[in-house]
PDB file of C-alpha atoms in Angstrom:
ATOM      1  CA  MET A   1      90.751 111.012 108.530  1.00 39.00           C
ATOM      2  CA  ALA A   2      92.006 113.109 106.055  1.00 39.00           C
ATOM      3  CA  GLY A   3      89.456 116.124 105.599  1.00 41.00           C
ATOM      4  CA  SER A   4      87.449 115.531 108.175  1.00 43.00           C
ATOM      5  CA  GLU A   5      88.335 118.643 110.385  1.00 48.00           C
ATOM      6  CA  PRO A   6      85.892 122.019 109.937  1.00 49.00           C
ATOM      7  CA  ASP A   7      87.485 124.881 108.272  1.00 50.00           C
ATOM      8  CA  GLU A   8      88.813 127.442 110.914  1.00 50.00           C
ATOM      9  CA  ALA A   9      87.473 130.244 108.983  1.00 48.00           C
ATOM     10  CA  THR A  10      83.972 129.773 107.940  1.00 48.00           C
ATOM     11  CA  GLY A  11      83.406 126.818 110.827  1.00 52.00           C
ATOM     12  CA  SER A  12      82.376 124.601 107.762  1.00 57.00           C
ATOM     13  CA  GLN A  13      83.475 121.323 106.794  1.00 67.00           C
ATOM     14  CA  PRO A  14      86.614 121.651 104.056  1.00 77.00           C
ATOM     15  CA  MET A  15      85.127 121.012 100.203  1.00 87.00           C
ATOM     16  CA  PRO A  16      85.311 116.746  98.910  1.00 94.00           C
ATOM     17  CA  ALA A  17      88.073 116.192  96.773  1.00 97.00           C
ATOM     18  CA  ILE A  18      85.196 114.415  94.712  1.00 98.00           C
ATOM     19  CA  GLU A  19      81.466 113.776  95.581  1.00 98.00           C
ATOM     20  CA  VAL A  20      79.296 111.475  93.661  1.00 98.00           C
ATOM     21  CA  ALA A  21      76.010 112.243  94.236  1.00 97.00           C
ATOM     22  CA  HIS A  22      72.925 109.881  92.569  1.00 97.00           C
ATOM     23  CA  LEU A  23      75.042 108.637  89.932  1.00 97.00           C
ATOM     24  CA  ARG A  24      72.736 107.150  87.633  1.00 97.00           C
ATOM     25  CA  LYS A  25      74.108 105.594  83.777  1.00 96.00           C
ATOM     26  CA  THR A  26      72.833 103.090  81.460  1.00 95.00           C
ATOM     27  CA  TYR A  27      73.788 101.234  78.284  1.00 91.00           C
ATOM     28  CA  ALA A  28      71.510 100.073  75.680  1.00 88.00           C
ATOM     29  CA  GLY A  29      68.629  99.334  78.640  1.00 86.00           C
ATOM     30  CA  THR A  30      71.063  97.983  81.095  1.00 91.00           C
ATOM     31  CA  THR A  31      71.329 100.226  84.011  1.00 92.00           C
ATOM     32  CA  ALA A  32      75.230  99.750  84.813  1.00 94.00           C
ATOM     33  CA  VAL A  33      74.770 102.519  87.760  1.00 95.00           C
ATOM     34  CA  ALA A  34      71.109 103.113  89.366  1.00 95.00           C
ATOM     35  CA  ASP A  35      72.154 105.108  92.061  1.00 95.00           C
ATOM     36  CA  VAL A  36      75.476 106.320  93.579  1.00 97.00           C
ATOM     37  CA  SER A  37      76.400 108.393  95.851  1.00 97.00           C
ATOM     38  CA  PHE A  38      79.874 109.551  98.572  1.00 97.00           C
ATOM     39  CA  ASP A  39      82.125 111.891  99.030  1.00 97.00           C
ATOM     40  CA  VAL A  40      86.237 111.946  98.893  1.00 97.00           C
ATOM     41  CA  ALA A  41      87.789 113.838 101.467  1.00 96.00           C
ATOM     42  CA  GLU A  42      90.789 115.630 100.490  1.00 95.00           C
ATOM     43  CA  GLY A  43      94.083 113.376 101.570  1.00 94.00           C
ATOM     44  CA  GLU A  44      92.246 110.117 101.466  1.00 96.00           C
ATOM     45  CA  ILE A  45      92.911 106.976  99.804  1.00 97.00           C
ATOM     46  CA  PHE A  46      89.062 105.993  99.075  1.00 97.00           C
ATOM     47  CA  GLY A  47      88.267 102.405  98.198  1.00 97.00           C
ATOM     48  CA  ILE A  48      85.123 100.987  96.011  1.00 96.00           C
ATOM     49  CA  LEU A  49      84.572  97.193  96.418  1.00 93.00           C
ATOM     50  CA  GLY A  50      82.001  95.507  94.470  1.00 89.00           C
ATOM     51  CA  PRO A  51      81.208  92.046  92.650  1.00 86.00           C
ATOM     52  CA  ASN A  52      81.462  91.861  89.007  1.00 85.00           C
ATOM     53  CA  GLY A  53      79.609  94.236  87.414  1.00 86.00           C
ATOM     54  CA  ALA A  54      78.739  96.237  89.894  1.00 89.00           C
ATOM     55  CA  GLY A  55      79.110  99.461  88.491  1.00 92.00           C
ATOM     56  CA  LYS A  56      82.718 100.158  89.828  1.00 93.00           C
ATOM     57  CA  THR A  57      84.174 100.728  86.449  1.00 90.00           C
ATOM     58  CA  THR A  58      81.467 103.122  85.016  1.00 94.00           C
ATOM     59  CA  THR A  59      81.649 105.074  88.262  1.00 95.00           C
ATOM     60  CA  VAL A  60      84.965 106.154  88.031  1.00 94.00           C
ATOM     61  CA  GLU A  61      84.780 106.392  84.421  1.00 94.00           C
ATOM     62  CA  CYS A  62      81.822 109.098  85.482  1.00 96.00           C
ATOM     63  CA  VAL A  63      84.147 110.759  88.115  1.00 96.00           C
ATOM     64  CA  SER A  64      87.111 110.841  85.490  1.00 94.00           C
ATOM     65  CA  GLY A  65      84.899 112.486  82.688  1.00 93.00           C
ATOM     66  CA  LEU A  66      85.246 109.589  80.458  1.00 91.00           C
ATOM     67  CA  ARG A  67      81.950 108.669  80.700  1.00 93.00           C
ATOM     68  CA  THR A  68      78.589 111.307  80.505  1.00 94.00           C
ATOM     69  CA  PRO A  69      76.358 110.194  83.116  1.00 95.00           C
ATOM     70  CA  ASP A  70      72.958 109.929  81.918  1.00 96.00           C
ATOM     71  CA  GLY A  71      71.704 111.647  85.616  1.00 96.00           C
ATOM     72  CA  GLY A  72      72.986 112.901  89.181  1.00 97.00           C
ATOM     73  CA  ARG A  73      76.252 114.670  90.058  1.00 96.00           C
ATOM     74  CA  VAL A  74      79.821 114.393  89.988  1.00 97.00           C
ATOM     75  CA  ARG A  75      82.105 117.138  91.177  1.00 97.00           C
ATOM     76  CA  VAL A  76      85.801 116.857  91.386  1.00 97.00           C
ATOM     77  CA  LEU A  77      87.362 119.352  93.577  1.00 97.00           C
ATOM     78  CA  GLY A  78      84.161 121.823  92.597  1.00 96.00           C
ATOM     79  CA  LEU A  79      84.858 120.973  88.981  1.00 97.00           C
ATOM     80  CA  ASP A  80      82.373 119.135  86.809  1.00 97.00           C
ATOM     81  CA  PRO A  81      84.413 116.386  84.655  1.00 96.00           C
ATOM     82  CA  ARG A  82      81.892 117.170  81.173  1.00 93.00           C
ATOM     83  CA  LEU A  83      81.825 121.070  81.667  1.00 94.00           C
ATOM     84  CA  ASP A  84      85.258 121.551  83.226  1.00 96.00           C
ATOM     85  CA  ARG A  85      87.032 118.499  80.949  1.00 94.00           C
ATOM     86  CA  GLU A  86      90.326 121.052  80.644  1.00 94.00           C
ATOM     87  CA  ASP A  87      90.382 121.850  83.884  1.00 96.00           C
ATOM     88  CA  VAL A  88      89.775 118.332  85.077  1.00 96.00           C
ATOM     89  CA  ARG A  89      92.297 117.095  83.114  1.00 94.00           C
ATOM     90  CA  GLN A  90      94.834 118.855  84.474  1.00 95.00           C
ATOM     91  CA  LEU A  91      93.892 118.142  88.379  1.00 96.00           C
ATOM     92  CA  LEU A  92      93.020 114.211  88.322  1.00 96.00           C
ATOM     93  CA  GLY A  93      95.062 111.486  87.321  1.00 95.00           C
ATOM     94  CA  VAL A  94      93.883 108.251  85.716  1.00 93.00           C
ATOM     95  CA  GLN A  95      94.844 104.527  85.564  1.00 88.00           C
ATOM     96  CA  LEU A  96      92.410 102.476  84.225  1.00 77.00           C
ATOM     97  CA  GLN A  97      91.788  99.027  84.447  1.00 66.00           C
ATOM     98  CA  GLU A  98      91.575  98.483  80.559  1.00 61.00           C
ATOM     99  CA  SER A  99      94.110 100.759  79.526  1.00 65.00           C
ATOM    100  CA  ARG A 100      97.501  99.786  77.425  1.00 78.00           C
ATOM    101  CA  LEU A 101     100.176 101.020  75.773  1.00 90.00           C
ATOM    102  CA  PRO A 102     101.573 100.274  72.093  1.00 93.00           C
ATOM    103  CA  ALA A 103     103.796  97.028  72.759  1.00 94.00           C
ATOM    104  CA  ARG A 104     106.712  98.878  70.904  1.00 96.00           C
ATOM    105  CA  ILE A 105     106.382 102.249  73.051  1.00 96.00           C
ATOM    106  CA  ARG A 106     109.850 102.542  75.142  1.00 97.00           C
ATOM    107  CA  VAL A 107     109.364 103.475  79.074  1.00 97.00           C
ATOM    108  CA  ARG A 108     110.249 107.430  78.830  1.00 97.00           C
ATOM    109  CA  GLU A 109     108.673 107.942  75.943  1.00 97.00           C
ATOM    110  CA  ALA A 110     105.575 107.290  76.733  1.00 96.00           C
ATOM    111  CA  LEU A 111     106.112 109.245  80.043  1.00 97.00           C
ATOM    112  CA  GLU A 112     106.778 112.254  77.620  1.00 97.00           C
ATOM    113  CA  LEU A 113     104.288 111.988  75.743  1.00 96.00           C
ATOM    114  CA  TYR A 114     102.071 111.849  78.426  1.00 95.00           C
ATOM    115  CA  ALA A 115     103.901 114.846  80.284  1.00 96.00           C
ATOM    116  CA  SER A 116     102.924 116.716  77.256  1.00 95.00           C
ATOM    117  CA  PHE A 117      99.657 116.803  77.900  1.00 94.00           C
ATOM    118  CA  TYR A 118      99.894 118.407  80.748  1.00 95.00           C
ATOM    119  CA  ARG A 119     100.310 122.324  81.464  1.00 93.00           C
ATOM    120  CA  ALA A 120     102.806 121.779  84.236  1.00 93.00           C
ATOM    121  CA  PRO A 121     103.868 118.340  84.241  1.00 95.00           C
ATOM    122  CA  ALA A 122     106.377 116.338  86.641  1.00 94.00           C
ATOM    123  CA  ASP A 123     109.635 116.073  85.407  1.00 95.00           C
ATOM    124  CA  VAL A 124     109.675 112.672  83.495  1.00 96.00           C
ATOM    125  CA  GLY A 125     113.690 111.807  84.948  1.00 95.00           C
ATOM    126  CA  GLU A 126     112.429 112.084  88.487  1.00 94.00           C
ATOM    127  CA  LEU A 127     109.510 109.854  88.136  1.00 93.00           C
ATOM    128  CA  LEU A 128     111.276 107.378  86.931  1.00 95.00           C
ATOM    129  CA  GLU A 129     113.230 107.318  89.864  1.00 93.00           C
ATOM    130  CA  LEU A 130     110.824 107.855  91.728  1.00 89.00           C
ATOM    131  CA  TRP A 131     108.795 104.689  90.698  1.00 90.00           C
ATOM    132  CA  GLY A 132     111.900 101.820  90.536  1.00 90.00           C
ATOM    133  CA  LEU A 133     111.439 102.607  86.210  1.00 95.00           C
ATOM    134  CA  ALA A 134     115.217 104.165  86.013  1.00 96.00           C
ATOM    135  CA  ASP A 135     117.070 101.085  84.553  1.00 96.00           C
ATOM    136  CA  LYS A 136     114.038 100.213  82.116  1.00 96.00           C
ATOM    137  CA  ALA A 137     113.535 104.163  80.896  1.00 97.00           C
ATOM    138  CA  GLU A 138     114.669 102.605  77.065  1.00 97.00           C
ATOM    139  CA  ALA A 139     112.543  99.257  77.958  1.00 97.00           C
ATOM    140  CA  ARG A 140     109.762  98.622  75.148  1.00 97.00           C
ATOM    141  CA  PHE A 141     106.322  98.332  77.143  1.00 95.00           C
ATOM    142  CA  GLY A 142     105.440  94.712  75.773  1.00 94.00           C
ATOM    143  CA  LYS A 143     108.993  93.364  77.400  1.00 95.00           C
ATOM    144  CA  LEU A 144     107.834  94.592  81.151  1.00 93.00           C
ATOM    145  CA  SER A 145     106.787  92.361  83.776  1.00 90.00           C
ATOM    146  CA  GLY A 146     103.294  92.921  85.455  1.00 85.00           C
ATOM    147  CA  GLY A 147     105.150  94.457  88.316  1.00 86.00           C
ATOM    148  CA  GLN A 148     107.090  96.850  86.105  1.00 90.00           C
ATOM    149  CA  ARG A 149     103.568  98.185  83.417  1.00 90.00           C
ATOM    150  CA  GLN A 150     101.517  98.807  87.060  1.00 86.00           C
ATOM    151  CA  ARG A 151     104.616 101.043  88.142  1.00 89.00           C
ATOM    152  CA  LEU A 152     104.739 102.435  84.890  1.00 93.00           C
ATOM    153  CA  ALA A 153     100.835 103.120  85.669  1.00 91.00           C
ATOM    154  CA  VAL A 154     101.055 104.944  88.328  1.00 89.00           C
ATOM    155  CA  ALA A 155     103.686 106.853  87.282  1.00 93.00           C
ATOM    156  CA  LEU A 156     101.723 107.724  84.150  1.00 94.00           C
ATOM    157  CA  ALA A 157      98.648 109.006  86.238  1.00 93.00           C
ATOM    158  CA  MET A 158     101.217 111.155  88.432  1.00 94.00           C
ATOM    159  CA  VAL A 159     102.579 112.981  85.485  1.00 95.00           C
ATOM    160  CA  GLY A 160     101.158 116.027  85.616  1.00 95.00           C
ATOM    161  CA  ASN A 161     101.531 116.266  89.014  1.00 95.00           C
ATOM    162  CA  PRO A 162      97.831 115.838  89.916  1.00 96.00           C
ATOM    163  CA  ARG A 163      95.625 116.396  93.273  1.00 96.00           C
ATOM    164  CA  VAL A 164      93.175 113.422  92.471  1.00 97.00           C
ATOM    165  CA  VAL A 165      94.211 110.057  91.466  1.00 96.00           C
ATOM    166  CA  VAL A 166      92.245 107.127  90.244  1.00 95.00           C
ATOM    167  CA  LEU A 167      93.508 102.932  90.313  1.00 93.00           C
ATOM    168  CA  ASP A 168      91.131 100.889  88.959  1.00 91.00           C
ATOM    169  CA  GLU A 169      92.384  97.075  89.924  1.00 88.00           C
ATOM    170  CA  LEU A 170      95.690  98.591  90.283  1.00 85.00           C
ATOM    171  CA  THR A 171      96.869  95.286  91.868  1.00 86.00           C
ATOM    172  CA  THR A 172      94.773  92.127  89.537  1.00 82.00           C
ATOM    173  CA  GLY A 173      97.324  89.647  87.640  1.00 79.00           C
ATOM    174  CA  LEU A 174     100.402  90.318  90.070  1.00 81.00           C
ATOM    175  CA  ASP A 175     101.955  87.922  92.420  1.00 84.00           C
ATOM    176  CA  PRO A 176     102.330  88.715  96.120  1.00 86.00           C
ATOM    177  CA  GLN A 177     105.235  90.126  96.011  1.00 86.00           C
ATOM    178  CA  ALA A 178     104.871  92.715  93.346  1.00 83.00           C
ATOM    179  CA  ARG A 179     100.894  93.402  95.002  1.00 87.00           C
ATOM    180  CA  ARG A 180     102.996  94.817  97.983  1.00 89.00           C
ATOM    181  CA  THR A 181     104.827  96.913  95.759  1.00 88.00           C
ATOM    182  CA  ALA A 182     102.113  98.198  94.443  1.00 87.00           C
ATOM    183  CA  TRP A 183     100.535  98.747  97.661  1.00 91.00           C
ATOM    184  CA  ASP A 184     103.452 100.751  98.920  1.00 91.00           C
ATOM    185  CA  MET A 185     103.205 102.748  95.916  1.00 88.00           C
ATOM    186  CA  VAL A 186      99.967 103.798  96.310  1.00 92.00           C
ATOM    187  CA  ARG A 187     100.954 104.825  99.959  1.00 93.00           C
ATOM    188  CA  LYS A 188     103.585 107.194  98.421  1.00 90.00           C
ATOM    189  CA  VAL A 189     100.550 108.772  96.795  1.00 90.00           C
ATOM    190  CA  ARG A 190      98.889 109.464  99.459  1.00 93.00           C
ATOM    191  CA  ASP A 191     101.911 111.039 101.266  1.00 92.00           C
ATOM    192  CA  ALA A 192     102.834 112.930  98.718  1.00 89.00           C
ATOM    193  CA  GLY A 193      99.652 114.653  99.390  1.00 93.00           C
ATOM    194  CA  VAL A 194      97.393 112.812  96.649  1.00 95.00           C
ATOM    195  CA  THR A 195      93.656 111.981  97.380  1.00 97.00           C
ATOM    196  CA  VAL A 196      93.310 108.204  96.063  1.00 97.00           C
ATOM    197  CA  LEU A 197      89.818 106.846  94.619  1.00 97.00           C
ATOM    198  CA  LEU A 198      90.787 103.053  94.704  1.00 96.00           C
ATOM    199  CA  VAL A 199      88.797  99.878  92.674  1.00 94.00           C
ATOM    200  CA  THR A 200      90.203  96.855  94.072  1.00 90.00           C
ATOM    201  CA  HIS A 201      88.707  93.498  94.881  1.00 85.00           C
ATOM    202  CA  PHE A 202      91.048  92.402  97.047  1.00 87.00           C
ATOM    203  CA  MET A 203      89.376  92.235 100.549  1.00 87.00           C
ATOM    204  CA  GLU A 204      93.308  92.182 102.186  1.00 87.00           C
ATOM    205  CA  GLU A 205      94.619  95.520 100.072  1.00 91.00           C
ATOM    206  CA  ALA A 206      90.910  97.481 100.902  1.00 92.00           C
ATOM    207  CA  GLU A 207      91.756  96.653 104.145  1.00 89.00           C
ATOM    208  CA  ARG A 208      95.567  97.633 104.784  1.00 90.00           C
ATOM    209  CA  LEU A 209      94.974 100.747 102.597  1.00 94.00           C
ATOM    210  CA  CYS A 210      91.672 102.464 102.810  1.00 95.00           C
ATOM    211  CA  ASP A 211      90.544 105.175 104.703  1.00 95.00           C
ATOM    212  CA  ARG A 212      86.438 104.409 103.947  1.00 96.00           C
ATOM    213  CA  LEU A 213      85.168 101.556 101.832  1.00 95.00           C
ATOM    214  CA  ALA A 214      81.967 102.481  99.283  1.00 96.00           C
ATOM    215  CA  VAL A 215      80.391  98.645  98.662  1.00 93.00           C
ATOM    216  CA  ILE A 216      78.602  98.894  95.532  1.00 93.00           C
ATOM    217  CA  ASP A 217      76.507  96.026  94.410  1.00 91.00           C
ATOM    218  CA  ARG A 218      73.523  96.631  91.799  1.00 90.00           C
ATOM    219  CA  GLY A 219      74.852  99.841  90.658  1.00 93.00           C
ATOM    220  CA  ARG A 220      73.371 101.357  94.229  1.00 93.00           C
ATOM    221  CA  VAL A 221      76.227 101.943  97.647  1.00 94.00           C
ATOM    222  CA  ALA A 222      75.248  98.739  99.999  1.00 90.00           C
ATOM    223  CA  ALA A 223      77.526 100.650 102.182  1.00 91.00           C
ATOM    224  CA  LEU A 224      79.696 103.417 103.389  1.00 93.00           C
ATOM    225  CA  ASP A 225      81.761 102.760 106.353  1.00 91.00           C
ATOM    226  CA  THR A 226      85.881 102.077 107.412  1.00 91.00           C
ATOM    227  CA  PRO A 227      87.215  99.000 106.621  1.00 87.00           C
ATOM    228  CA  ALA A 228      87.070  97.991 110.684  1.00 80.00           C
ATOM    229  CA  GLY A 229      83.552  99.283 110.794  1.00 81.00           C
ATOM    230  CA  LEU A 230      82.517  96.843 107.539  1.00 82.00           C
ATOM    231  CA  THR A 231      83.889  94.287 109.479  1.00 75.00           C
ATOM    232  CA  GLY A 232      81.909  94.838 112.146  1.00 65.00           C
ATOM    233  CA  ARG A 233      78.269  94.468 109.995  1.00 64.00           C
ATOM    234  CA  GLY A 234      79.382  90.829 109.606  1.00 59.00           C
ATOM    235  CA  PRO A 235      77.872  88.157 111.165  1.00 55.00           C
ATOM    236  CA  ALA A 236      77.996  89.481 114.940  1.00 53.00           C
ATOM    237  CA  GLY A 237      79.905  86.892 116.829  1.00 55.00           C
ATOM    238  CA  ALA A 238      80.314  84.666 114.095  1.00 69.00           C
ATOM    239  CA  GLN A 239      83.179  82.760 113.527  1.00 76.00           C
ATOM    240  CA  ARG A 240      85.306  81.286 110.534  1.00 79.00           C
ATOM    241  CA  MET A 241      86.974  77.292 110.752  1.00 83.00           C
ATOM    242  CA  ARG A 242      89.214  76.133 107.836  1.00 85.00           C
ATOM    243  CA  PHE A 243      90.646  72.470 108.426  1.00 89.00           C
ATOM    244  CA  ARG A 244      90.431  69.232 106.713  1.00 86.00           C
ATOM    245  CA  LEU A 245      88.798  66.228 106.722  1.00 89.00           C
ATOM    246  CA  SER A 246      90.064  62.613 107.165  1.00 85.00           C
ATOM    247  CA  GLN A 247      87.201  61.773 105.494  1.00 84.00           C
ATOM    248  CA  PRO A 248      84.316  62.734 102.955  1.00 86.00           C
ATOM    249  CA  ILE A 249      81.460  64.345 104.353  1.00 86.00           C
ATOM    250  CA  ASP A 250      78.568  66.249 102.701  1.00 85.00           C
ATOM    251  CA  ALA A 251      77.943  69.667 103.059  1.00 85.00           C
ATOM    252  CA  ALA A 252      74.692  69.233 104.248  1.00 87.00           C
ATOM    253  CA  ASP A 253      75.604  67.436 106.691  1.00 87.00           C
ATOM    254  CA  LEU A 254      76.943  70.268 108.166  1.00 89.00           C
ATOM    255  CA  LEU A 255      74.303  72.486 107.229  1.00 90.00           C
ATOM    256  CA  ALA A 256      71.768  71.293 109.184  1.00 90.00           C
ATOM    257  CA  LEU A 257      74.314  71.822 112.385  1.00 91.00           C
ATOM    258  CA  PRO A 258      71.819  75.437 113.523  1.00 90.00           C
ATOM    259  CA  GLU A 259      75.296  76.595 114.552  1.00 85.00           C
ATOM    260  CA  VAL A 260      76.077  76.898 111.251  1.00 87.00           C
ATOM    261  CA  THR A 261      75.849  79.118 108.618  1.00 81.00           C
ATOM    262  CA  ALA A 262      77.497  78.720 105.800  1.00 81.00           C
ATOM    263  CA  ALA A 263      79.608  75.708 104.742  1.00 85.00           C
ATOM    264  CA  GLU A 264      81.945  75.449 101.486  1.00 84.00           C
ATOM    265  CA  ARG A 265      84.673  72.671 100.208  1.00 85.00           C
ATOM    266  CA  ARG A 266      88.028  74.456  98.829  1.00 80.00           C
ATOM    267  CA  GLY A 267      89.934  72.068  97.089  1.00 78.00           C
ATOM    268  CA  ASP A 268      91.235  69.550 100.341  1.00 81.00           C
ATOM    269  CA  HIS A 269      90.011  71.819 103.046  1.00 85.00           C
ATOM    270  CA  TRP A 270      86.331  72.856 104.825  1.00 84.00           C
ATOM    271  CA  GLU A 271      85.498  76.286 105.386  1.00 84.00           C
ATOM    272  CA  VAL A 272      82.554  76.832 108.016  1.00 87.00           C
ATOM    273  CA  THR A 273      81.327  80.027 109.663  1.00 81.00           C
ATOM    274  CA  GLY A 274      78.778  79.964 112.413  1.00 80.00           C
ATOM    275  CA  ASP A 275      77.411  81.818 115.477  1.00 76.00           C
ATOM    276  CA  ALA A 276      79.849  81.361 118.477  1.00 72.00           C
ATOM    277  CA  GLU A 277      79.407  78.279 119.702  1.00 81.00           C
ATOM    278  CA  VAL A 278      80.244  76.574 115.965  1.00 82.00           C
ATOM    279  CA  ILE A 279      83.253  75.496 116.809  1.00 85.00           C
ATOM    280  CA  GLY A 280      82.242  73.424 119.434  1.00 87.00           C
ATOM    281  CA  ALA A 281      79.137  72.054 117.325  1.00 91.00           C
ATOM    282  CA  VAL A 282      81.569  71.233 114.441  1.00 91.00           C
ATOM    283  CA  THR A 283      84.025  69.415 116.357  1.00 89.00           C
ATOM    284  CA  ALA A 284      81.758  67.264 118.318  1.00 91.00           C
ATOM    285  CA  HIS A 285      79.799  66.639 115.160  1.00 91.00           C
ATOM    286  CA  LEU A 286      82.756  65.490 113.096  1.00 89.00           C
ATOM    287  CA  ALA A 287      83.554  63.206 116.695  1.00 89.00           C
ATOM    288  CA  ARG A 288      80.388  61.407 117.027  1.00 90.00           C
ATOM    289  CA  ARG A 289      81.440  60.388 113.422  1.00 87.00           C
ATOM    290  CA  GLN A 290      84.956  59.677 113.513  1.00 88.00           C
ATOM    291  CA  ILE A 291      86.344  62.158 111.369  1.00 87.00           C
ATOM    292  CA  ILE A 292      89.340  64.145 112.328  1.00 85.00           C
ATOM    293  CA  ALA A 293      89.649  67.535 111.541  1.00 86.00           C
ATOM    294  CA  GLY A 294      93.258  68.327 110.671  1.00 85.00           C
ATOM    295  CA  GLU A 295      94.647  71.555 110.275  1.00 85.00           C
ATOM    296  CA  LEU A 296      92.206  72.988 112.350  1.00 85.00           C
ATOM    297  CA  ARG A 297      92.301  77.427 111.863  1.00 84.00           C
ATOM    298  CA  VAL A 298      89.652  79.406 113.706  1.00 79.00           C
ATOM    299  CA  ALA A 299      89.019  83.525 113.076  1.00 70.00           C
ATOM    300  CA  GLN A 300      86.858  86.059 113.771  1.00 64.00           C
ATOM    301  CA  THR A 301      84.495  87.411 111.248  1.00 64.00           C
ATOM    302  CA  SER A 302      86.710  89.441 108.103  1.00 70.00           C
ATOM    303  CA  LEU A 303      85.854  91.857 105.923  1.00 78.00           C
ATOM    304  CA  ASP A 304      85.089  88.931 103.764  1.00 77.00           C
ATOM    305  CA  ASP A 305      82.666  88.188 105.208  1.00 70.00           C
ATOM    306  CA  ALA A 306      80.663  91.322 105.956  1.00 75.00           C
ATOM    307  CA  PHE A 307      81.436  91.854 101.938  1.00 79.00           C
ATOM    308  CA  ILE A 308      79.498  88.206 101.475  1.00 74.00           C
ATOM    309  CA  ALA A 309      76.777  89.472 103.435  1.00 71.00           C
ATOM    310  CA  LEU A 310      76.080  92.935 101.679  1.00 76.00           C
ATOM    311  CA  THR A 311      76.811  91.105  98.063  1.00 76.00           C
ATOM    312  CA  SER A 312      75.718  86.999  98.681  1.00 61.00           C
ATOM    313  CA  HIS A 313      72.192  87.727  96.550  1.00 51.00           C
ATOM    314  CA  ALA A 314      74.096  88.830  93.828  1.00 43.00           C
ATOM    315  CA  ARG A 315      75.639  85.495  93.600  1.00 44.00           C
ATOM    316  CA  ALA A 316      72.642  83.473  94.106  1.00 42.00           C
ATOM    317  CA  GLY A 317      71.999  80.691  91.157  1.00 40.00           C
ATOM    318  CA  ALA A 318      68.983  79.831  90.581  1.00 35.00           C
ATOM    319  CA  ASP A 319      68.683  77.139  92.278  1.00 36.00           C
ATOM    320  CA  GLY A 320      69.455  78.830  95.533  1.00 37.00           C
ATOM    321  CA  ARG A 321      73.083  77.691  95.894  1.00 35.00           C
ATOM    322  CA  GLN A 322      75.819  80.154  95.527  1.00 34.00           C
ATOM    323  CA  GLU A 323      77.440  80.514  92.989  1.00 32.00           C
ATOM    324  CA  ALA A 324      81.381  80.788  92.485  1.00 32.00           C
TER     325      ALA A 324
END
């Protein structure tokens, strides 16, 4: 992992690109971030996962200097985003979830405007080529597709030649092909030597891109590990089944089996999770009722399963059922 080797001159660990320690932030008496701590090594793609309202965006806004924390410590390349605002702005590129440009501004015009904010900006023409926007240089922002807007967002984040980039929900609203193109962009950013702090709610995205992940839930870090390490925190030896039934069945009927830990109908299919014996138990149970399980697929526990296990209490309804 980038940044994990000791500094040869001092024998100590190099300074993290981002340090967050016991971060706290409240709004009108509501706690958005209660106690968040993590470090990001230089050259790392570090992901932040969490349910809606968990405090993810507030955390990265504090890192970016857009919010003032109520407590704790935040450093970007050793600098305080509040006290060293101008220096941090020159070193940090930001793409935020809610950031939008005027509909009539042209792509080249937006890049030139942002470039004017930096002491040593990147060449706008090179950015247009690098991020596949050369043929859209004179197009207005309001006419761009979702994928083109995301490419522009990354280009704007990179226009100041930053050492650290914050990307908040970069691929939300994109189709699968555009999402994979965006993933290639993130890898390209890291290959350029830039540290990436990535906020996402897509498990596949986190698994494919991130060196490490922090799961934030109710304003606190619920887990901090590699994607593989977090996946290993799912139910030990658990299996997940997906199938279509030849006739209706109640979830309670499946949940009554001791081998089953969760059963949920999604459209025409059922998803059932349980221990190592769940496949035999469910198929035998259905066979006794002369119910056929078609299109059966079986998988080991995933990052999805680990995420749900770590944050499931946040989605529990008042009646004890899981909310959508």
